[in-house]
Amino acid sequence: MSAGPTETVAVVVVTYNRADLLRGMLAGLAALDRAPDAVYVVDNASTDHTAQVLGESTLAGLVVVRSADNLGGAGGFHLGLKRAYDDGHDVMWLMDDDVVPAPDCLTRLLEADGSCLIAVREDRAGALVEKAALRFDLRNPLAIRPKTASVDSTYASREAMPATVEVENVAFEGFLVRREVIDRIGLPDASFFIFYDDVDFAIRARRAGFAIRAVRDAVLVRQLDFDQQHDLAGWKGYYMYRNLFVVHFRYGENPLVRLKPALIALVVVLLSPLRGGRAEAANVTRALRDGWRMRARPAR
């Protein structure tokens, strides 16, 4: 389904203490050749000059949603998407504060067919950095990392891609979702806090019958490098492990896949004297316990 003439489009942005990145992102939205009808910015209790940036913005349709607490990306997108949905918008376009859309990005997305679409990310030098998985394997227990192929590992450049590519997971950076998807599967699961909330949502959408397509000509420029996967001994590492385990517990297609989190945790603990140390071992054991407690799928 491509956009109808009367469809309204809401952008949902989540930000936390990255005011200067947010300023550039809002400028990118202001330069779109198809202006959104509303822009909901969820300020996750920022303590920097985010409030000043938002207060000075002249972006049409800007709605600031301030949270008293830091809800994480997952909670922020849940809150912002719920607000846009409750306000009756037909199409919702999710954004982080560290991406800038090309002027025709939204136009290219709205021209494509589908209820779940993603813009394709590149870095500031123009290199393809779209990490959405072409295959997210929850069937093979030997696939330690379920993402076995991504857009940027499959195609050497944007030009090498077909016009659309079906993918099996998303990032909430340039993900466009139509109202009918929320009607069917509900909102993102806020309990993830950060990481894998978008993967969980994508799995639910695909299992409800919605294909997800990456739109080659919808360009989104990422302002930061991907580096947080190396933080497994820090506080982010806990959420990376826990939420990866939750995805396996909820959606693993056989008992061996659902057992995989326990095996991963065991290996990490055994190897902790050689890598990661006590901090990573503590993260993974707590993540296994807490992930098991979150194994029930969202009711909707």
Rosetta silent file (secondary structure, phi, psi, omega in degrees, C-alpha in Angstrom):
SEQUENCE: MSAGPTETVAVVVVTYNRADLLRGMLAGLAALDRAPDAVYVVDNASTDHTAQVLGESTLAGLVVVRSADNLGGAGGFHLGLKRAYDDGHDVMWLMDDDVVPAPDCLTRLLEADGSCLIAVREDRAGALVEKAALRFDLRNPLAIRPKTASVDSTYASREAMPATVEVENVAFEGFLVRREVIDRIGLPDASFFIFYDDVDFAIRARRAGFAIRAVRDAVLVRQLDFDQQHDLAGWKGYYMYRNLFVVHFRYGENPLVRLKPALIALVVVLLSPLRGGRAEAANVTRALRDGWRMRARPAR
SCORE:     score description
SCORE:     0.000 S_00000001
   1 L     0.000  118.728  172.928    0.000    0.000    0.000 S_00000001
   2 L   -91.649  169.108 -172.344    1.483    3.359   -1.033 S_00000001
   3 L   -65.388  135.192  172.570    0.349    6.620    0.521 S_00000001
   4 L   -85.894  164.970 -174.744   -3.124    7.852   -0.271 S_00000001
   5 L   -66.966  -21.043 -177.201   -3.782   11.556   -0.822 S_00000001
   6 L  -106.137    2.889  179.362   -5.488   12.021    2.536 S_00000001
   7 L   -67.610  139.332  174.623   -3.107   10.015    4.721 S_00000001
   8 L  -102.030  144.775 -176.605   -1.445   11.928    7.530 S_00000001
   9 E  -119.658  126.505  175.197    2.175   11.258    8.456 S_00000001
  10 E  -115.040  132.864  171.602    3.635   11.695   11.928 S_00000001
  11 E   -92.738  137.093  177.118    7.344   11.515   12.681 S_00000001
  12 E  -120.169  117.681 -177.938    8.243   10.101   16.110 S_00000001
  13 E  -117.566  137.033  173.371   11.697   11.004   17.445 S_00000001
  14 E  -114.682  132.701 -178.544   13.243    9.873   20.736 S_00000001
  15 E  -137.690  150.115  176.360   16.106   11.899   22.192 S_00000001
  16 L  -153.861  109.128  172.657   18.240   11.887   25.311 S_00000001
  17 L    55.587   37.788  175.215   21.098   14.295   26.040 S_00000001
  18 L  -136.893   58.367 -171.178   22.167   14.746   22.420 S_00000001
  19 H   -60.128  -39.562 -176.762   20.899   18.249   21.784 S_00000001
  20 H   -70.384  -38.009  173.222   23.351   19.117   19.017 S_00000001
  21 H   -64.144  -42.062  179.616   22.569   15.949   17.079 S_00000001
  22 H   -59.915  -39.899 -179.800   18.860   16.624   17.593 S_00000001
  23 H   -58.751  -44.599  178.768   19.267   20.133   16.162 S_00000001
  24 H   -67.424  -36.794  179.355   20.713   18.705   12.939 S_00000001
  25 H   -65.617  -43.565  178.477   18.063   16.021   12.767 S_00000001
  26 H   -64.315  -35.661  176.295   15.240   18.579   13.110 S_00000001
  27 H   -63.241  -37.947  176.251   16.861   20.662   10.368 S_00000001
  28 H   -63.422  -40.123  176.924   16.755   17.587    8.155 S_00000001
  29 H   -65.392  -37.551 -179.982   13.047   17.154    8.830 S_00000001
  30 H   -66.377  -23.734 -177.720   12.450   20.822    8.024 S_00000001
  31 L   -91.583    0.321 -179.419   14.137   20.310    4.628 S_00000001
  32 L   -62.453  140.542  178.558   11.933   17.388    3.565 S_00000001
  33 L   -78.945  -16.406  169.980   10.155   17.966    0.288 S_00000001
  34 L  -117.800  102.204 -176.166    7.079   16.237    1.700 S_00000001
  35 L   -69.510  137.087  173.262    6.541   17.810    5.098 S_00000001
  36 L   -68.891  159.310 -179.837    5.151   15.530    7.818 S_00000001
  37 L   -80.580  -24.442  177.100    1.866   16.535    9.369 S_00000001
  38 E  -155.229  151.465  175.493    3.259   16.292   12.890 S_00000001
  39 E  -130.115  110.104  178.621    6.609   15.659   14.568 S_00000001
  40 E   -95.382  116.996  177.024    6.475   14.157   18.052 S_00000001
  41 E  -108.448  114.790  176.935    9.781   14.501   19.902 S_00000001
  42 E   -89.773  112.608  177.125    9.971   12.442   23.073 S_00000001
  43 E   -92.201  109.200 -173.855   12.503   14.065   25.393 S_00000001
  44 L   -81.492   57.824  177.330   13.633   11.278   27.715 S_00000001
  45 L    60.016   43.689  179.706   14.330   13.559   30.716 S_00000001
  46 L   -62.435  148.528  178.499   17.395   15.129   29.084 S_00000001
  47 L  -115.305    2.991  176.164   19.671   17.202   31.333 S_00000001
  48 L   -93.121 -150.723 -177.241   21.619   19.016   28.583 S_00000001
  49 L   -94.086   29.297  176.783   20.304   21.884   26.395 S_00000001
  50 H   -58.702  -43.521 -179.137   17.715   19.728   24.613 S_00000001
  51 H   -60.223  -37.483  178.455   14.847   21.849   25.998 S_00000001
  52 H   -65.690  -44.847  178.992   16.501   24.959   24.536 S_00000001
  53 H   -59.268  -44.946 -179.750   16.903   23.328   21.102 S_00000001
  54 H   -67.789  -38.557 -179.853   13.254   22.284   21.102 S_00000001
  55 H   -66.822  -30.311 -179.482   12.099   25.660   22.372 S_00000001
  56 H   -86.266  -12.471 -175.490   13.967   27.481   19.592 S_00000001
  57 L   -68.755  139.429  175.173   12.751   25.167   16.823 S_00000001
  58 L  -109.179   17.183 -178.669   10.347   26.576   14.258 S_00000001
  59 L   -61.126  127.680 -179.755    9.608   23.172   12.735 S_00000001
  60 L   -65.007  137.768  176.104    5.984   22.991   11.644 S_00000001
  61 L    78.402   11.368 -177.156    3.860   20.494   13.544 S_00000001
  62 E   -70.372  128.568  175.145    6.364   20.017   16.375 S_00000001
  63 E  -125.168  117.604 -179.873    4.898   18.396   19.487 S_00000001
  64 E   -93.451  124.630  177.591    7.247   18.002   22.454 S_00000001
  65 E  -113.989  105.789 -176.589    6.491   15.080   24.750 S_00000001
  66 E   -96.218  127.665  176.234    8.587   15.380   27.899 S_00000001
  67 L   -96.674  140.769  177.755    9.040   12.339   30.083 S_00000001
  68 L   -71.665  -21.207 -178.882    9.782   12.784   33.767 S_00000001
  69 L  -129.786  159.569  173.776   12.107    9.772   33.606 S_00000001
  70 L   -77.623  109.574 -177.413   14.469    8.279   31.065 S_00000001
  71 L   -89.544   -0.334 -173.533   12.332    5.532   29.523 S_00000001
  72 H    73.704  172.822  177.879   15.068    4.353   27.173 S_00000001
  73 H   -60.519  -41.295 -177.179   14.567    4.080   23.445 S_00000001
  74 H   -63.451  -48.177  179.224   11.939    1.367   23.864 S_00000001
  75 H   -66.962  -36.498  178.329    9.846    3.335   26.323 S_00000001
  76 H   -64.832  -43.838  178.899   10.289    6.524   24.340 S_00000001
  77 H   -69.243  -35.427  175.185    9.094    4.962   21.093 S_00000001
  78 H   -59.222  -47.701 -177.558    6.197    3.307   22.905 S_00000001
  79 H   -65.666  -47.957 -177.121    5.163    6.684   24.325 S_00000001
  80 H   -67.759  -40.654  179.965    5.637    8.674   21.127 S_00000001
  81 H   -67.825  -37.475  177.327    4.016    6.108   18.861 S_00000001
  82 H   -63.062  -41.875  179.400    1.049    5.809   21.213 S_00000001
  83 H   -62.506  -46.594  179.936    0.604    9.580   21.152 S_00000001
  84 H   -64.516  -41.062  179.478    0.734    9.700   17.340 S_00000001
  85 H   -64.454  -46.783 -178.633   -1.600    6.696   17.054 S_00000001
  86 H   -64.642  -27.715  178.087   -4.087    8.117   19.576 S_00000001
  87 L   -81.538   -0.631  169.825   -4.072   11.408   17.665 S_00000001
  88 L    93.288   11.721 -178.088   -5.293    9.511   14.604 S_00000001
  89 L   -71.288  147.863 -176.047   -2.308    9.573   12.244 S_00000001
  90 L   -87.751  -35.017 -176.053   -2.266    7.015    9.454 S_00000001
  91 E  -128.583  134.263  179.410    1.483    6.659    8.937 S_00000001
  92 E  -125.204  130.829 -175.460    4.178    6.884   11.605 S_00000001
  93 E  -117.949  113.723 -172.474    7.870    7.313   10.812 S_00000001
  94 E   -92.706  138.576 -174.941   10.247    6.476   13.655 S_00000001
  95 E  -141.420  142.455  163.479   13.597    8.261   14.061 S_00000001
  96 E   -87.895  171.205 -178.293   16.526    8.433   16.416 S_00000001
  97 L   -84.647   -0.250 -175.907   18.181   11.793   17.030 S_00000001
  98 L  -110.482   21.541  176.312   21.420   10.795   15.271 S_00000001
  99 E  -125.355  152.107  177.742   20.118   10.417   11.707 S_00000001
 100 E  -129.660  121.535  179.724   19.355   13.002    9.025 S_00000001
 101 E   -77.844  145.383  168.501   16.987   12.159    6.139 S_00000001
 102 L   -63.948  154.118 -176.579   17.708   13.205    2.569 S_00000001
 103 L   -54.268  -32.072 -178.190   15.153   15.794    1.376 S_00000001
 104 L   -99.982   13.109 -173.990   13.243   13.186   -0.670 S_00000001
 105 H   -60.449  -50.998 -178.750   13.505   10.365    1.892 S_00000001
 106 H   -65.119  -38.833  177.838    9.896   10.483    3.071 S_00000001
 107 H   -58.236  -45.797 -178.724    8.643   10.927   -0.496 S_00000001
 108 H   -64.894  -38.176  177.773   10.471    7.784   -1.617 S_00000001
 109 H   -65.069  -44.065 -176.292    9.066    5.788    1.311 S_00000001
 110 H   -70.396  -20.086  175.716    5.509    6.925    0.657 S_00000001
 111 H   -77.042  -20.841 -175.809    5.797    5.933   -3.006 S_00000001
 112 L   -82.796  153.345  176.418    6.629    2.333   -2.045 S_00000001
 113 L   -85.429  141.030  173.901    4.050   -0.350   -1.393 S_00000001
 114 L   134.881  155.188  179.172    3.818   -1.851    2.053 S_00000001
 115 L   -96.156  -13.548  176.881    2.765   -1.260    5.631 S_00000001
 116 E  -132.634  112.804 -175.654    6.286   -1.699    7.072 S_00000001
 117 E  -134.782  149.528  175.209    9.118    0.085    5.250 S_00000001
 118 E  -127.230  142.682  167.082   12.599    1.225    6.166 S_00000001
 119 E   -73.422  156.030 -176.445   14.848    3.933    4.819 S_00000001
 120 E  -103.431  123.261 -173.608   18.352    2.691    3.982 S_00000001
 121 E   -85.208  146.267  170.462   21.147    4.156    6.092 S_00000001
 122 E  -135.517  163.859  176.992   24.528    5.361    4.956 S_00000001
 123 L   -87.527 -177.972 -174.443   27.371    7.038    6.814 S_00000001
 124 L   -67.698  -18.694  176.892   28.496   10.608    6.330 S_00000001
 125 L   -89.597   -2.104  179.178   30.898    9.494    3.585 S_00000001
 126 L    92.185    4.372  178.635   28.068    7.827    1.666 S_00000001
 127 L   -78.653  142.011 -179.793   29.006    4.212    2.454 S_00000001
 128 E   -66.978  125.898  178.175   26.135    1.774    2.976 S_00000001
 129 L  -133.073   31.841 -178.761   25.692    0.976    6.701 S_00000001
 130 L   -80.559  114.123 -174.326   22.218   -0.538    6.735 S_00000001
 131 L   -93.323    0.058 -179.896   22.295   -3.332    9.340 S_00000001
 132 L   -56.403  137.485 -173.201   18.742   -4.638    8.862 S_00000001
 133 E   -81.877  130.873  167.384   18.850   -8.417    8.580 S_00000001
 134 E   -76.125  -27.052  177.482   17.951  -10.231    5.402 S_00000001
 135 E  -140.133  122.150  176.018   17.920  -13.345    7.553 S_00000001
 136 E  -120.795   98.810 -164.298   17.280  -13.432   11.302 S_00000001
 137 L   -89.517  107.973  175.389   17.535  -17.108   12.141 S_00000001
 138 L  -111.479   23.101  178.992   15.505  -18.317   15.128 S_00000001
 139 L  -111.963  -36.522 -174.751   15.381  -21.901   13.847 S_00000001
 140 L   -92.431  113.410 -178.657   19.019  -23.055   13.827 S_00000001
 141 L   -68.090  -15.479  179.630   20.424  -23.534   17.348 S_00000001
 142 L   -86.612   -6.383  177.327   23.969  -23.397   15.950 S_00000001
 143 L   -82.463   92.938 -176.343   23.498  -19.830   14.684 S_00000001
 144 L   -60.043  -45.665  172.510   25.143  -18.037   17.615 S_00000001
 145 L  -101.219  117.885 -176.188   24.249  -14.699   16.091 S_00000001
 146 L   -65.520  -25.586  177.088   20.740  -14.933   14.602 S_00000001
 147 E   -78.298  104.646 -175.486   21.473  -12.174   12.099 S_00000001
 148 E  -100.375  -11.260  174.754   23.158  -14.209    9.372 S_00000001
 149 E  -159.344  138.380  178.428   22.986  -11.609    6.573 S_00000001
 150 E  -122.809  171.487  178.440   22.347   -7.863    6.520 S_00000001
 151 H   -59.639  -47.089 -174.786   21.761   -5.322    3.800 S_00000001
 152 H   -77.971  -14.717  173.303   25.302   -3.950    4.033 S_00000001
 153 H   -88.048  -13.333 -176.778   26.902   -7.399    4.159 S_00000001
 154 H  -100.288  -35.175 -177.028   24.974   -8.496    1.069 S_00000001
 155 L  -116.665  133.145 -177.251   25.226   -5.430   -1.173 S_00000001
 156 L   -71.148  -24.937 -177.384   28.464   -3.557   -1.817 S_00000001
 157 L  -158.024  167.526  175.716   26.674   -0.258   -2.347 S_00000001
 158 H   -59.491  -39.443 -177.563   23.245    1.321   -2.543 S_00000001
 159 H   -63.878  -25.170 -179.459   23.496    1.170   -6.344 S_00000001
 160 H   -80.339  -11.032 -178.547   23.899   -2.610   -6.179 S_00000001
 161 L   -79.886  150.327  164.248   20.564   -3.035   -4.390 S_00000001
 162 L   -70.784  172.285 -174.936   17.240   -3.705   -6.103 S_00000001
 163 L   -59.212  -38.278  173.445   14.574   -1.046   -5.606 S_00000001
 164 E  -135.626  149.366 -179.876   13.244   -2.836   -2.524 S_00000001
 165 E  -131.594  125.809  177.870   14.738   -5.594   -0.391 S_00000001
 166 E   -75.791  132.529 -178.634   12.707   -7.707    2.003 S_00000001
 167 E  -125.624  164.175 -175.284   14.248   -7.762    5.474 S_00000001
 168 L  -111.387   -9.069  169.545   13.488   -9.637    8.675 S_00000001
 169 L  -144.922  174.336 -175.210   14.307   -7.042   11.299 S_00000001
 170 L  -139.688  166.501  161.166   14.521   -3.267   11.569 S_00000001
 171 L  -112.784  147.915  176.793   16.066   -0.461   13.541 S_00000001
 172 L   -79.702   49.692  172.907   13.825    2.300   14.771 S_00000001
 173 L  -127.599   91.584 -179.209   15.891    4.701   12.643 S_00000001
 174 L    90.321   19.669  179.294   13.819    5.485    9.597 S_00000001
 175 E   -88.223  123.744  178.648   11.205    2.765   10.103 S_00000001
 176 E  -106.204  128.085 -177.863    7.801    3.656    8.633 S_00000001
 177 E  -132.515  136.521  179.185    4.757    1.795    9.925 S_00000001
 178 E   -90.479  158.546 -173.753    1.120    2.169    8.965 S_00000001
 179 H   -55.686  -36.445 -176.614   -1.743    2.319   11.412 S_00000001
 180 H   -61.553  -27.510  178.778   -3.098   -1.103   10.465 S_00000001
 181 H   -69.002  -44.665  177.410    0.054   -2.725   11.885 S_00000001
 182 H   -63.386  -39.333  176.425   -0.495   -1.119   15.294 S_00000001
 183 H   -54.427  -39.791 -173.498   -4.140   -2.155   15.092 S_00000001
 184 H   -83.781  -43.876 -169.908   -3.024   -5.760   14.675 S_00000001
 185 H  -115.950   -8.721 -179.365    0.044   -6.164   16.922 S_00000001
 186 L    88.010 -164.841 -173.344    0.070   -3.211   19.311 S_00000001
 187 L   -95.143  166.535  172.125    2.924   -0.921   20.296 S_00000001
 188 L   -57.123  149.879 -177.769    6.641   -1.565   20.873 S_00000001
 189 L   -81.386  108.423 -176.161    7.376   -3.317   24.162 S_00000001
 190 H   -66.073  -20.203 -175.510    8.597   -0.615   26.546 S_00000001
 191 H   -69.739  -12.945  177.261   10.085   -3.178   28.940 S_00000001
 192 H   -68.572  -26.336 -176.694   13.110   -3.690   26.655 S_00000001
 193 L    67.338  -72.721  171.000   14.395   -0.216   27.654 S_00000001
 194 L  -139.534  152.547  176.659   17.064   -0.222   24.919 S_00000001
 195 L    73.596  134.133  172.550   18.071   -2.696   22.192 S_00000001
 196 L    69.640   -1.990  171.874   15.968   -5.357   20.449 S_00000001
 197 H   -63.225  -36.018  178.393   12.632   -3.588   20.973 S_00000001
 198 H   -71.561  -37.465  176.721   12.694   -2.951   17.231 S_00000001
 199 H   -63.465  -46.286  178.390   13.610   -6.597   16.506 S_00000001
 200 H   -57.344  -44.905 -179.596   10.753   -7.785   18.726 S_00000001
 201 H   -63.850  -41.964 -179.293    8.327   -5.460   16.933 S_00000001
 202 H   -64.230  -40.681  178.576    9.526   -6.632   13.511 S_00000001
 203 H   -63.107  -44.613  178.661    9.088  -10.300   14.412 S_00000001
 204 H   -61.383  -41.229  179.845    5.573   -9.630   15.645 S_00000001
 205 H   -65.272  -45.508 -179.132    4.740   -7.713   12.473 S_00000001
 206 H   -64.769  -39.552 -179.763    6.092  -10.403   10.154 S_00000001
 207 H   -71.107  -16.987  173.917    4.294  -13.157   12.055 S_00000001
 208 L   -89.027    1.243  174.758    1.082  -11.153   11.668 S_00000001
 209 L   102.028    7.652 -179.170    1.579  -11.241    7.899 S_00000001
 210 L   -97.963  119.585  173.180    3.265   -7.885    7.217 S_00000001
 211 L   -74.229  150.985  176.892    6.347   -7.950    5.005 S_00000001
 212 E  -117.047  127.353 -176.894    9.092   -5.435    5.817 S_00000001
 213 E  -125.362  135.961  170.778   10.913   -3.836    2.895 S_00000001
 214 E   -86.782  130.842 -176.437   13.986   -1.641    2.702 S_00000001
 215 E  -101.398  109.142 -172.857   13.513    1.101    0.112 S_00000001
 216 E   -52.074  -44.229 -171.152   16.800    1.668   -1.723 S_00000001
 217 E   -87.141    2.482  174.217   16.167    5.256   -2.761 S_00000001
 218 E   -92.405  103.926 -169.975   15.048    6.428    0.689 S_00000001
 219 E   -98.798  128.706  177.043   18.346    7.778    2.041 S_00000001
 220 E  -127.372  127.157 -175.055   19.020    8.276    5.737 S_00000001
 221 E  -102.786  119.799  179.749   22.432    9.553    6.857 S_00000001
 222 E   -85.626  132.144 -174.974   23.748    8.258   10.165 S_00000001
 223 L   -91.124  -15.072 -177.880   25.834   10.771   12.103 S_00000001
 224 L  -121.891  157.160  176.261   27.540    8.326   14.500 S_00000001
 225 L   -80.147  157.973  172.187   29.503    5.109   14.063 S_00000001
 226 L   -82.966  110.520 -178.687   28.213    1.724   15.211 S_00000001
 227 L  -139.129   -2.708 -172.538   30.350    0.973   18.271 S_00000001
 228 H   -78.726   -9.201  178.989   28.115   -0.115   21.123 S_00000001
 229 H   -69.595  -10.581 -179.563   28.377   -3.845   20.362 S_00000001
 230 H   -93.148    7.233 -172.304   31.789   -3.763   22.089 S_00000001
 231 L  -102.648   35.703 -171.220   30.333   -2.690   25.435 S_00000001
 232 L   -69.745  -16.577  177.006   29.318   -6.131   26.725 S_00000001
 233 L   -94.053   -7.814 -179.915   30.951   -5.592   30.111 S_00000001
 234 L   -94.487 -172.258 -175.371   29.272   -2.199   30.638 S_00000001
 235 H   -65.719  -32.106  177.484   25.708   -1.291   31.514 S_00000001
 236 H   -66.575  -31.308 -179.330   24.618   -1.509   27.893 S_00000001
 237 H   -59.624  -36.489  177.510   25.959   -5.045   27.743 S_00000001
 238 H   -58.246  -47.453 -178.323   23.353   -6.182   30.256 S_00000001
 239 H   -69.433  -35.544  177.471   20.527   -4.964   28.014 S_00000001
 240 H   -60.941  -48.431  178.779   22.127   -6.398   24.886 S_00000001
 241 H   -65.877  -51.089 -174.711   22.334   -9.841   26.449 S_00000001
 242 H   -57.665  -46.640 -173.502   18.993   -9.713   28.262 S_00000001
 243 H   -75.586  -31.733  170.739   16.979   -8.550   25.274 S_00000001
 244 H   -61.138  -41.955  179.117   18.678  -10.942   22.856 S_00000001
 245 H   -65.310  -40.414  178.955   17.732  -13.717   25.267 S_00000001
 246 H   -58.843  -44.383  179.500   14.140  -12.458   25.474 S_00000001
 247 H   -59.049  -41.233  178.628   13.827  -12.646   21.680 S_00000001
 248 H   -68.153  -42.611  179.418   15.019  -16.275   21.772 S_00000001
 249 H   -63.184  -40.165 -175.901   12.722  -17.208   24.655 S_00000001
 250 H   -77.346  -39.698 -165.614    9.699  -15.611   22.980 S_00000001
 251 H  -123.133    0.719  175.842   10.220  -16.519   19.358 S_00000001
 252 L   -54.907  134.250 -170.327   12.663  -19.424   19.173 S_00000001
 253 L   -87.709   -1.268  175.298   11.132  -21.926   16.752 S_00000001
 254 L  -156.570  165.538 -176.214   12.218  -25.043   18.623 S_00000001
 255 H   -59.668  -33.970 -178.794   13.348  -26.038   22.139 S_00000001
 256 H   -66.834  -38.488  177.139   17.045  -25.988   21.236 S_00000001
 257 H   -67.315  -38.822  179.078   16.862  -22.378   20.072 S_00000001
 258 H   -70.284  -19.755  175.808   14.989  -21.436   23.232 S_00000001
 259 H   -83.508  -17.064 -172.328   17.757  -23.146   25.222 S_00000001
 260 H   -56.544  -38.314  178.140   20.494  -21.174   23.445 S_00000001
 261 H   -55.929  -39.482  178.918   20.546  -18.231   25.920 S_00000001
 262 H   -64.896  -38.300  179.020   21.574  -20.601   28.719 S_00000001
 263 H   -68.902  -41.170  177.166   24.380  -22.013   26.587 S_00000001
 264 H   -61.203  -45.510 -179.976   25.579  -18.554   25.614 S_00000001
 265 H   -60.741  -41.455  179.748   25.581  -17.480   29.257 S_00000001
 266 H   -62.432  -45.253 -179.522   27.549  -20.578   30.263 S_00000001
 267 H   -63.472  -42.571 -179.969   30.187  -19.986   27.593 S_00000001
 268 H   -62.115  -43.151  179.480   30.547  -16.306   28.524 S_00000001
 269 H   -64.417  -43.478 -179.625   31.011  -17.176   32.200 S_00000001
 270 H   -64.247  -34.106 -178.730   33.562  -19.890   31.412 S_00000001
 271 H   -90.485   -1.521 -174.008   35.526  -17.540   29.170 S_00000001
 272 L   -59.921  -31.232  175.904   35.262  -14.532   31.468 S_00000001
 273 L   -63.891  -23.280 -177.410   38.819  -14.921   32.854 S_00000001
 274 L   -96.930  -26.099 -178.647   40.074  -14.481   29.277 S_00000001
 275 L  -153.842  136.676  175.533   37.629  -11.812   28.040 S_00000001
 276 L    85.968  -35.355  178.072   35.113   -9.491   29.641 S_00000001
 277 H    67.187 -162.658 -175.802   36.025  -10.419   33.216 S_00000001
 278 H   -64.532  -31.740 -176.429   33.644  -10.427   36.151 S_00000001
 279 H   -65.168  -44.542  178.815   31.589   -7.530   34.802 S_00000001
 280 H   -69.144  -38.127  177.640   30.536   -9.358   31.639 S_00000001
 281 H   -61.500  -41.682  177.894   29.939  -12.580   33.567 S_00000001
 282 H   -64.978  -41.223  178.630   27.694  -10.690   35.985 S_00000001
 283 H   -58.991  -47.578 -172.353   25.863   -9.039   33.082 S_00000001
 284 H   -72.740  -34.741  178.590   25.131  -12.285   31.294 S_00000001
 285 H   -70.452  -40.708  176.519   23.982  -14.209   34.379 S_00000001
 286 H   -67.213  -37.656  179.079   21.646  -11.414   35.446 S_00000001
 287 H   -63.047  -39.251  179.341   20.462  -11.062   31.853 S_00000001
 288 H   -63.862  -45.114  179.342   19.579  -14.748   31.682 S_00000001
 289 H   -62.988  -49.026 -175.945   17.530  -14.546   34.875 S_00000001
 290 H   -72.166  -33.648  177.194   15.733  -11.348   33.933 S_00000001
 291 H   -63.762  -39.043  177.958   15.226  -12.400   30.308 S_00000001
 292 H   -62.214  -36.461  179.520   13.463  -15.552   31.445 S_00000001
 293 H   -68.288  -22.693 -179.475   11.101  -13.416   33.518 S_00000001
 294 L   -97.640   12.771 -169.184   10.236  -11.420   30.367 S_00000001
 295 L   -67.885  -22.069 -179.777    9.605  -14.489   28.183 S_00000001
 296 L   -67.076  133.936  179.176    5.836  -13.957   27.874 S_00000001
 297 L   -72.234  151.555  175.644    4.961  -12.276   24.586 S_00000001
 298 L   -58.315  141.954 -178.030    3.057   -8.962   24.659 S_00000001
 299 L   -61.261  -27.234 -177.311   -0.669   -9.612   24.659 S_00000001
 300 L  -164.193    0.000    0.000   -1.011   -7.346   21.633 S_00000001
